[in-house]
Coordinates of C-alpha atoms in Angstrom, one line a residue:
Chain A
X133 CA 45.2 37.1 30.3
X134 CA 45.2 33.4 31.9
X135 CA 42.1 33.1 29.4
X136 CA 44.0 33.9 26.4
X137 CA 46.6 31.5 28.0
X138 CA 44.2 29.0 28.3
X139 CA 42.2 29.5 24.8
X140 CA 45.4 29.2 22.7
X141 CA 46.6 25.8 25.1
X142 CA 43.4 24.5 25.0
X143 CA 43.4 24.5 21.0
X144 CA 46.8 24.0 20.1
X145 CA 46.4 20.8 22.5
X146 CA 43.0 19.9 20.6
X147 CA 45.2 20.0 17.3
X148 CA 48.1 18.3 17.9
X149 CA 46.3 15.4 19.7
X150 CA 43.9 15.1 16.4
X151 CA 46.9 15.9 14.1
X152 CA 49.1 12.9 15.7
X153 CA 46.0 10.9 16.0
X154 CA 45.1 11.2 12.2
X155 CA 48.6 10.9 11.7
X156 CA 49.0 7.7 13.4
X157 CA 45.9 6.3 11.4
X158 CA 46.6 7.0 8.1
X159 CA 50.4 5.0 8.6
X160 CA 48.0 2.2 10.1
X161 CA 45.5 2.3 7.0
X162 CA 47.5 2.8 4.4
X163 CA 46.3 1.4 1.4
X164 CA 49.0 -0.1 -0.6
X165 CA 49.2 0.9 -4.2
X166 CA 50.8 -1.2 -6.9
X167 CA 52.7 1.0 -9.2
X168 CA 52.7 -1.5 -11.8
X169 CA 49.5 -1.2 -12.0
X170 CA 49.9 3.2 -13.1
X171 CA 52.7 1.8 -15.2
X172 CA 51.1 -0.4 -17.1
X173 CA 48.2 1.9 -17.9
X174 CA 50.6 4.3 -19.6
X175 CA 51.9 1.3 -21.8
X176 CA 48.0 1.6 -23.1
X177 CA 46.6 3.5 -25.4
X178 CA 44.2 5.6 -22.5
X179 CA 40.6 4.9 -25.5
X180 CA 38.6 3.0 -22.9
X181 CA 37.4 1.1 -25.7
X182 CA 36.5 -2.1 -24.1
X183 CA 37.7 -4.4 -26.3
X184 CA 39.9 -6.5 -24.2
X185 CA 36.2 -7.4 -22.1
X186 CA 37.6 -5.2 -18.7
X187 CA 35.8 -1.6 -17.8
X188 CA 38.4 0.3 -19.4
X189 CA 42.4 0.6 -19.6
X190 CA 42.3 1.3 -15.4
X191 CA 40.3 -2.2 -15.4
X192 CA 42.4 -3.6 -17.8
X193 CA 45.6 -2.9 -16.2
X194 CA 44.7 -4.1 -12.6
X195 CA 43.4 -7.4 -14.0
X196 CA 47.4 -8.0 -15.5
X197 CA 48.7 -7.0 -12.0
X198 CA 46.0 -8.4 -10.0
X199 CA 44.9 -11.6 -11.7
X200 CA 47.6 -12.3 -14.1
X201 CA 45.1 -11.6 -17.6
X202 CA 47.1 -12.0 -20.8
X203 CA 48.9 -8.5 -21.8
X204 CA 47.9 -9.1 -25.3
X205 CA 44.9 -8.6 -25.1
X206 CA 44.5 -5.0 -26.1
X207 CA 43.5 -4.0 -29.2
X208 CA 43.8 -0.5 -30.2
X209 CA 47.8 -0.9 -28.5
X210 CA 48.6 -4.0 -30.6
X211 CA 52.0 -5.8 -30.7
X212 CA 53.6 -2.5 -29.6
X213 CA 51.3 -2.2 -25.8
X214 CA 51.8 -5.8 -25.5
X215 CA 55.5 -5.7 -25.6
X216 CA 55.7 -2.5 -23.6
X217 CA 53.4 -4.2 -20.8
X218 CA 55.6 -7.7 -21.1
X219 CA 58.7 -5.7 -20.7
X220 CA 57.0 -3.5 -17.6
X221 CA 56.2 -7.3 -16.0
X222 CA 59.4 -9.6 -17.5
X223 CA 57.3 -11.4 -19.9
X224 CA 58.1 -12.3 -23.3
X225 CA 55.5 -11.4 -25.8
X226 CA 55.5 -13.1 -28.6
X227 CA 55.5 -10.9 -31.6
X228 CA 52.0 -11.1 -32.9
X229 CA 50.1 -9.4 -36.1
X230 CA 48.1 -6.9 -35.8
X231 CA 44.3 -8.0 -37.1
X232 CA 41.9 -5.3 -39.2
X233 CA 38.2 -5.9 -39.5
X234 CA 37.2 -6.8 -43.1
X235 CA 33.5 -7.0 -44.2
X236 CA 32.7 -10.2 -46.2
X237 CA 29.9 -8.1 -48.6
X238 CA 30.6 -6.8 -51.7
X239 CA 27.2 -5.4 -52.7
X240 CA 25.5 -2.4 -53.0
X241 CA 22.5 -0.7 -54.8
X242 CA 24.2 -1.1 -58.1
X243 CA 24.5 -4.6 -58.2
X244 CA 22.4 -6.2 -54.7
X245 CA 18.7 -6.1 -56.0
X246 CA 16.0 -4.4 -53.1
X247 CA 13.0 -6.5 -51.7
X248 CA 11.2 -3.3 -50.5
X249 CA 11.6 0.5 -50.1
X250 CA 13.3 1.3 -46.2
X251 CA 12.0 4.5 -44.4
X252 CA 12.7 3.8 -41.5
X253 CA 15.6 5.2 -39.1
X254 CA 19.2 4.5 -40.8
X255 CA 20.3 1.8 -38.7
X256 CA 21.2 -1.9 -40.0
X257 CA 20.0 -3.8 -37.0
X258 CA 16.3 -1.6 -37.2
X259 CA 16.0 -2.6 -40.7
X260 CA 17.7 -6.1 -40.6
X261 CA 14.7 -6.6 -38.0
X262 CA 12.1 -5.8 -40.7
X263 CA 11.5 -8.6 -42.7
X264 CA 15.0 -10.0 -42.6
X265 CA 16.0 -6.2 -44.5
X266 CA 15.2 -4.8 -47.3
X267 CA 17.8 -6.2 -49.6
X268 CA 16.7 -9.3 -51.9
X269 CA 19.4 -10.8 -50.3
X270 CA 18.8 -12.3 -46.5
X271 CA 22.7 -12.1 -45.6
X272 CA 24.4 -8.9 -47.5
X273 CA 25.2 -5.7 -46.3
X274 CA 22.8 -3.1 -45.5
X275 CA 25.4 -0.3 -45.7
X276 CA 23.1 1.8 -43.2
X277 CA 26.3 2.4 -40.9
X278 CA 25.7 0.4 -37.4
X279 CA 29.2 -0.3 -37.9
X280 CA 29.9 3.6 -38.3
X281 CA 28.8 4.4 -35.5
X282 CA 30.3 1.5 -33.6
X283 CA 33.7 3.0 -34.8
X284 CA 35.5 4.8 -32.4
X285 CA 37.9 5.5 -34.5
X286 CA 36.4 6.5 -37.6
X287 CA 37.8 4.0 -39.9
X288 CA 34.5 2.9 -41.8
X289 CA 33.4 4.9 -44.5
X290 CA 30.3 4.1 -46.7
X291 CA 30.0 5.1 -50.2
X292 CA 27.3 6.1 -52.4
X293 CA 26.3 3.0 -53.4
X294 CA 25.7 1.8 -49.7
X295 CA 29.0 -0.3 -49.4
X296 CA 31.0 0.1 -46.5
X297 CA 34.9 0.0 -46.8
X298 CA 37.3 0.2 -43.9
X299 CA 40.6 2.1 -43.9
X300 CA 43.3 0.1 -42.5
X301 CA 45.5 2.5 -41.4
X302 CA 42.7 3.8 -39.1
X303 CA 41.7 0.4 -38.0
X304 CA 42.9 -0.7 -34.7
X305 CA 40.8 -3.8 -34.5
X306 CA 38.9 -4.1 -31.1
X307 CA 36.2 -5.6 -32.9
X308 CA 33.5 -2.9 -32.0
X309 CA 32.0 -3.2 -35.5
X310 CA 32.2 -6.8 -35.6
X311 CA 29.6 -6.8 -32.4
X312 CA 27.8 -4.0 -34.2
X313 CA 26.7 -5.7 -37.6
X314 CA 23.5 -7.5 -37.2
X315 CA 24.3 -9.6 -40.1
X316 CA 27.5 -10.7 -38.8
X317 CA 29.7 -9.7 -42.2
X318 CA 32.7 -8.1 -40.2
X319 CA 35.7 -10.2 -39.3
X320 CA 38.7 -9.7 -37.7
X321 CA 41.9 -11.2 -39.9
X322 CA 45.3 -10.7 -39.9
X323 CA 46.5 -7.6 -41.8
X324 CA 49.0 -9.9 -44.1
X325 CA 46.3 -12.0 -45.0
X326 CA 45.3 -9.9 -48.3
X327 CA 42.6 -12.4 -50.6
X328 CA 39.5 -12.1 -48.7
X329 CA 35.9 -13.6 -50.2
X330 CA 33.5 -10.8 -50.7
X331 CA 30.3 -12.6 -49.7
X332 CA 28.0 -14.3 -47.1
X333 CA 25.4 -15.6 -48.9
X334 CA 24.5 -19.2 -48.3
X335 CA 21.3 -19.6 -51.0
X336 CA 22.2 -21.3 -53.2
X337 CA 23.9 -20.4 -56.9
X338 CA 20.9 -19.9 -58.9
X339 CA 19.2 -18.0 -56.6
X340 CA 21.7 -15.7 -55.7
X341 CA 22.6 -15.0 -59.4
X342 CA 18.8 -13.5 -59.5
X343 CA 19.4 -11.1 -56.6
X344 CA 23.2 -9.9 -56.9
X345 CA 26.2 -9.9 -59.7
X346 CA 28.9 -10.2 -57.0
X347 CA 27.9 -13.1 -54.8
X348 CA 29.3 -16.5 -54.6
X349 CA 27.6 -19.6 -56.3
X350 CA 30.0 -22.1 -54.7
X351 CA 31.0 -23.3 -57.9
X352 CA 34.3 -24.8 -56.6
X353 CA 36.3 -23.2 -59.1
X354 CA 38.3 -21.6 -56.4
X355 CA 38.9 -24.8 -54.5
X356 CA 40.2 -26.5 -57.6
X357 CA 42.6 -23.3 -58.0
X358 CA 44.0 -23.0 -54.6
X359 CA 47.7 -24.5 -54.5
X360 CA 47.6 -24.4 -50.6
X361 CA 44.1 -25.8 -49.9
X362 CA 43.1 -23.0 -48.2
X363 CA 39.8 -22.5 -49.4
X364 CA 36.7 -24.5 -50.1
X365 CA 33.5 -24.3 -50.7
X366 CA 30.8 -25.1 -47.7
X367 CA 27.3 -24.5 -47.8
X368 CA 27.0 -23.0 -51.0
X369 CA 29.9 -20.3 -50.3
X370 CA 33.6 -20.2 -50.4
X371 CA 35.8 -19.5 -47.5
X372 CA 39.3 -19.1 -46.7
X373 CA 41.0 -20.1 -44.1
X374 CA 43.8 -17.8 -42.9
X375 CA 46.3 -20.0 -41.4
X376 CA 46.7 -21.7 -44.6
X377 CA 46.1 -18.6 -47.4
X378 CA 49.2 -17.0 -48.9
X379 CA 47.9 -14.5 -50.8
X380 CA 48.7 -15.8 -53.8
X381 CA 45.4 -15.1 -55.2
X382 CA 45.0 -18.0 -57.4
X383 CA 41.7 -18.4 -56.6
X384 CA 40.9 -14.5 -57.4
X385 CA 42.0 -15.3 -60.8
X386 CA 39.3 -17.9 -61.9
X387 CA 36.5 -16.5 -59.3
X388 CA 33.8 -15.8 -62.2
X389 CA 31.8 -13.5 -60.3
X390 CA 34.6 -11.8 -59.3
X391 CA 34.0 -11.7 -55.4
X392 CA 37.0 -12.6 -53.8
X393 CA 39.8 -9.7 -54.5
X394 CA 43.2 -9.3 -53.4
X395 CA 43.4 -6.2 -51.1
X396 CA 47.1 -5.8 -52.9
X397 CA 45.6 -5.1 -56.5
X398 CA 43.2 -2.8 -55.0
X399 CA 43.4 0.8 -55.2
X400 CA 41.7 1.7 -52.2
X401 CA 40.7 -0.3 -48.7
X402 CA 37.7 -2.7 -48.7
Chain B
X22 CA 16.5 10.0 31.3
X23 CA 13.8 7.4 30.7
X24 CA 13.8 5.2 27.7
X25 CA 10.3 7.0 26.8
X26 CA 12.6 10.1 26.0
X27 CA 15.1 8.6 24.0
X28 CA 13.0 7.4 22.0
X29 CA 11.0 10.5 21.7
X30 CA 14.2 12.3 20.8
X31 CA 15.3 9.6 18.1
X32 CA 11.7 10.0 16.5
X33 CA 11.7 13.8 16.6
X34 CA 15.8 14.0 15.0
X35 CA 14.2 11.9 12.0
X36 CA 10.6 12.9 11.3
X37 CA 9.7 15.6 13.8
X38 CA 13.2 18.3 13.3
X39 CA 14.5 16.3 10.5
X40 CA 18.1 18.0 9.8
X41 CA 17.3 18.4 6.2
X42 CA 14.3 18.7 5.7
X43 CA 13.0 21.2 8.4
X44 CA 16.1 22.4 9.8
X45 CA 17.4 23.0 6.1
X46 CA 21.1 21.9 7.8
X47 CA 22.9 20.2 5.2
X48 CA 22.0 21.0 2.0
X49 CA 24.7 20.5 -0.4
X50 CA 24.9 16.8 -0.2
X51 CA 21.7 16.4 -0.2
X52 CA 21.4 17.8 -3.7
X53 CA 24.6 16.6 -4.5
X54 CA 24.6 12.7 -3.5
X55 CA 20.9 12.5 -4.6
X56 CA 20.7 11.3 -7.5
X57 CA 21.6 7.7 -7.1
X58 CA 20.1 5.6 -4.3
X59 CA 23.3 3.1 -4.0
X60 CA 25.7 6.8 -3.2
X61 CA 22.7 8.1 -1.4
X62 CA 22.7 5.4 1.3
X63 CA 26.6 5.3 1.3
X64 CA 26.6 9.1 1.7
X65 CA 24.0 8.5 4.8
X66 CA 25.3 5.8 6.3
X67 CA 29.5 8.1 6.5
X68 CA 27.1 11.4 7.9
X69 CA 25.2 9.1 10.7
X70 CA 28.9 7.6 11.5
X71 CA 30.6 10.9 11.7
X72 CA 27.0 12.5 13.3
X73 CA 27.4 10.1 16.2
X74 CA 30.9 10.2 16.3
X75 CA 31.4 13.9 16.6
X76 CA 28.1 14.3 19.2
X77 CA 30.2 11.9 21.4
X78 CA 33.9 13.8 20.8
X79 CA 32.2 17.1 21.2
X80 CA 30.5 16.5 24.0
X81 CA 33.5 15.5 25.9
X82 CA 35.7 18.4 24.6
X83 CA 32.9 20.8 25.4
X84 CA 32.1 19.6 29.2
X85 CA 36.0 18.8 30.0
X86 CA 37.6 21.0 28.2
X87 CA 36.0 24.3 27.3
X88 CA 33.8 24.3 30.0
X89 CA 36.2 23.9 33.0
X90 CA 38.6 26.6 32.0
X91 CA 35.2 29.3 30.4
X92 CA 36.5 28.6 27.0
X93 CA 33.0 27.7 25.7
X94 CA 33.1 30.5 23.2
X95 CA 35.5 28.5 21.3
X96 CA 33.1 26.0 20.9
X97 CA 32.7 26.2 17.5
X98 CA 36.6 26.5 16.4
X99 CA 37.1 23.2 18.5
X100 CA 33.7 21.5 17.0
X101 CA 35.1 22.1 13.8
X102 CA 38.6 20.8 14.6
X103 CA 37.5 17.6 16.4
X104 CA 34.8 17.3 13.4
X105 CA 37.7 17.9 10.4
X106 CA 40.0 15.2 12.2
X107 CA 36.8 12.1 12.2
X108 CA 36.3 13.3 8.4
X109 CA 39.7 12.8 7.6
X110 CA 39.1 9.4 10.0
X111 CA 36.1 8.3 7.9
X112 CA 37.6 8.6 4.9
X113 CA 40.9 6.8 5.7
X114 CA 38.7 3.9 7.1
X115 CA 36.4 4.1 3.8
X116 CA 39.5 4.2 1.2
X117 CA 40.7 0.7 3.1
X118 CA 37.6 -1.2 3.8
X119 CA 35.5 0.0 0.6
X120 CA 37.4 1.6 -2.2
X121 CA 33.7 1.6 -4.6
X122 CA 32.1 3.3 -2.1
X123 CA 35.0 5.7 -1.4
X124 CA 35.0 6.4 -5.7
X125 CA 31.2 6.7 -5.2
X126 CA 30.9 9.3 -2.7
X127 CA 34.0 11.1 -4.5
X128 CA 34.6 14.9 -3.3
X129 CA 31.0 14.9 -1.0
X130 CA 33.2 12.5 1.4
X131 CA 36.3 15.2 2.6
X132 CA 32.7 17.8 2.2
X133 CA 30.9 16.3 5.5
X134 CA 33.6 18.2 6.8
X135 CA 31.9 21.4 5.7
X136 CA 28.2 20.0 6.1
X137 CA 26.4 22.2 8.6
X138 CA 24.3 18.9 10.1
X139 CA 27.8 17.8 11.6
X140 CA 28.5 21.1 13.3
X141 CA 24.7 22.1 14.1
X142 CA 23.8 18.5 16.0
X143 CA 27.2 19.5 18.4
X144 CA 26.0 22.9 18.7
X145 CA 22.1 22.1 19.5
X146 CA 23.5 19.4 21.8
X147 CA 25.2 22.2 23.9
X148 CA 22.1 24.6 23.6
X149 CA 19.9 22.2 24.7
X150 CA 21.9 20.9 27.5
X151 CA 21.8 17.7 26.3
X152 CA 23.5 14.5 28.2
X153 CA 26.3 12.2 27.2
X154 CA 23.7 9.6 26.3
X155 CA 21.2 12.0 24.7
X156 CA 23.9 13.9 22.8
X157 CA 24.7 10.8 21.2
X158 CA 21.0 9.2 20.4
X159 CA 20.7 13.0 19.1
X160 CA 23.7 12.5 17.0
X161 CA 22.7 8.8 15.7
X162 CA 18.8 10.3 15.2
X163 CA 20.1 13.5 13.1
X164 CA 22.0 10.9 11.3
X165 CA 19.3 8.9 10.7
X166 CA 17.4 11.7 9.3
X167 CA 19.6 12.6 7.1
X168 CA 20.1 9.0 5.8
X169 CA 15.8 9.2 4.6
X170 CA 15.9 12.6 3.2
X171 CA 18.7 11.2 1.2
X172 CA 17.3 8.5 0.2
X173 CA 13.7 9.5 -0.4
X174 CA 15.1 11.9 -2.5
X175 CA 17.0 9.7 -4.8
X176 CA 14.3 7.4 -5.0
X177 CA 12.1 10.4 -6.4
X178 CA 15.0 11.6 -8.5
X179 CA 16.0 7.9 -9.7
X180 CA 12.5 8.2 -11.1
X181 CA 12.8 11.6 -12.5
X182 CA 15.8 10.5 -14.8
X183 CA 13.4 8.3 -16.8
X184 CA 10.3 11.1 -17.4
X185 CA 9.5 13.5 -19.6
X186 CA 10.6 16.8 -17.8
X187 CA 10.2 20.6 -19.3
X188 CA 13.9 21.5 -20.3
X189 CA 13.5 24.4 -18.9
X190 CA 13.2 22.6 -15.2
X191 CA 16.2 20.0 -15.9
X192 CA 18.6 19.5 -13.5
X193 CA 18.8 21.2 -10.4
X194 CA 15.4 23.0 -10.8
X195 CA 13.3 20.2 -10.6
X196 CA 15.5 19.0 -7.6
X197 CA 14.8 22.2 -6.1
X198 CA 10.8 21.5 -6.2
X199 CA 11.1 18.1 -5.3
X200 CA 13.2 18.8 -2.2
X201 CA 10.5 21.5 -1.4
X202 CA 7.9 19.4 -2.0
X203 CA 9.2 16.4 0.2
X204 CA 10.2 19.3 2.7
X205 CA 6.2 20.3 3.0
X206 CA 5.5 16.3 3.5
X207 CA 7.6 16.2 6.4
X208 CA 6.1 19.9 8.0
X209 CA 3.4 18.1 8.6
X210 CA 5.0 16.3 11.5
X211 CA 5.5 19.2 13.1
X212 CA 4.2 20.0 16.5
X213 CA 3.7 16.3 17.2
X214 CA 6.3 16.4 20.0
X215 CA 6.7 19.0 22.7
X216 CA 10.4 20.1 22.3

């Protein structure tokens, strides 16, 4: 008996010392938890995409708390996580628009001339590594879908003719594609900003004219057109600048070569 | 106790009985936590704190308190009480001081709790009779062991990630062979010491 006695004192004794003792630790350890920092991550979209440069939304959303990081800076949310976030933290965010990636190519196998036949694996930056590509044309697109694949959202489609058009609606803009293509052609503009230049080349008129029916010979045309001065012609191609363009596609109007549209004439995405 | 033997019995918890890999105590985080070296060490480095640790605890709840009043066949229930509570301990400490490391070592952490090394260096210390001071340099050598059979392994499986291996054998199975394989290494130490 006085062992039973002693077994069951003995062990509760052993547990409540440890259970008071653990007790008493964990009030002295706690680790202190900002719950702004769980808020803010369910202002965000939850993709882990990476494009606002921290390892994921969990990063993201400790840098706000913990080092005061812009709350813009999240693509996939847009205006709408951004407001969300500055409301969370009393900040006013100023309303911003959201920005699409848009490819600056419009060629293709019907109308981009081939310097050589590609076998190899159907990736642009494999083949832009081989001889500068196989198109005739050192800058264009070589619609073998890097930018596809960069997609996490599966808003770049490429058609038959090897020309790669992105939906907007499916575009959230973290600029995944834009690091993708080896050629640099994707850029992120504002989604009002509808007259975009369809071309990268840089050769020069003549040349180009040999190699492609859509590319730009820089012949100033559009300059001259443009009521807003917002696009000129610099090394052999023209470009717009976006703070300036109101989509009054003047310039797409006289382009001869037809390679700057207006997305709001088009019937589908480019 | 001369210096002579605590050395001897550090050298033979390490190479000689090495918990793992000749006492085959502490298995499951040894497969578990292998497979990166940074985790690996963490993963050591908590079992050799909570080794030493629970030698000392147990010691001193086994020679005043179970032994005085003949309780010693509740050794084990109290080993694994006072062994539970330093986990619990470890991991508070861990969550404070190093948060990566506490993410790293992920559900193996609250697992020491359940790793058979913890619980078999208390009981050996009370089979063998062992001292204060050689119940802990028992401890902190069994510890130690454990540490290098972790690591070694990681280093071997760090390795394996990068060739070419049968798909059959993926995964655990070639874990399996390599922890057999590293375990026949380490037989070879065996007998070097009189026990």
């Amino acid at each position: 008996m006085e062992t039973i006695i002693a077994a069951v004192l003995v062990i509760s004794g052993l547990g409540f010392l440890l259970g008071y003792g653990l007790a008493f630790a964990a009030k002295k350890l706690e680790t202190t938890r900002d719950e702004r920092v769980a808020e803010i991550e369910q202002c965000l979209p939850g993709v882990n995409c990476g494009a606002c440069g921290y390892a994921g939304c969990a990063g993201y959303a400790q840098a706000i708390v913990a080092q005061g990081v812009p709350v813009y800076l999240c693509a996939p949310g847009g205006a709408a996580a951004a407001t969300a976030i500055g409301r969370l933290l009393g900040i006013a965010v100023a309303e911003s628009v959201p920005m699409k990636a848009r490819v600056h190519c419009g060629g293709g196998d019907d109308v981009t001339s081939q310097k050589y036949r590609y076998n190899g694996v159907a990736d642009c930056r494999s083949a832009a590594a081989l001889f500068d590509g196989f198109l005739a044309c050192s800058e264009g697109c070589l619609g073998l879908g890097s930018c596809v694949n960069a997609c996490r959202f599966d808003a770049i489609d490429i058609d038959a003719r090897g020309h790669v058009s992105i939906r907007e609606d499916a575009c959230t803009g973290c600029a995944a594609c834009v690091k993708a293509c080896p050629r640099h052609l994707i850029e992120l503009v504002p989604v009002d900003r509808r007259v975009h230049v369809l071309c990268s080349s840089t050769e020069k008129g003549a040349v180009c004219n040999k190699f492609c029916s859509v590319s730009c010979i820089g012949c100033m045309k559009c300059e001259k057109a443009c009521p807003h001065d917002a696009i000129h012609v610099s090394g052999n191609l023209a470009r717009i600048d976006y703070t300036k363009c109101t989509s009054c596609s003047a310039c797409v109007a006289v382009c001869p070569k037809k390679c700057i549209i207006d997305l709001g004439k088009m019937p589908a995405g480019v | 106790m001369s210096v002579e033997s605590v050395i001897l019995l550090v050298m033979s918890a390490i190479f000689i009985n090495n918990f793992v890999l000749a006492k085959f105590l502490g298995i499951c985080p040894f497969i578990g936590v292998s497979r990166q070296l940074d985790s690996a060490l963490g993963m050591g480095m908590a079992v050799t704190f909570v080794l030493t640790i629970s030698s000392v605890v147990t010691w001193f709840v086994h020679s005043y308190l179970l032994v005085p009043y003949g309780l010693e066949f509740l050794k084990t229930i109290a080993f694994i009480l006072v062994i539970a509570a330093l986990v619990q301990f470890v991991e508070l400490v861990l969550k404070k001081s190093s948060p990566a490391l506490y993410k790293t070592l992920g559900i193996y952490l609250p697992l020491i709790t359940t790793n058979c090394a913890v619980l078999g260096a208390a009981s050996i210390n009370v089979q063998k009779g062992y001292n204060l001071l050689m119940s802990t340099v028992f401890g902190l050598g069994a510890g130690l062991g454990f540490t290098l059979a972790l690591i070694l392994m990681a280093g071997v499986r760090e390795r394996l990630e990068e060739c070419n291996i049968p798909k059959v054998l993926r995964g655990a199975p070639i874990a399996f062979i390599t922890a057999g394989l590293i375990s026949l290494a380490f037989m070879g130490f065996a007998g070097m010491i009189k026990e």
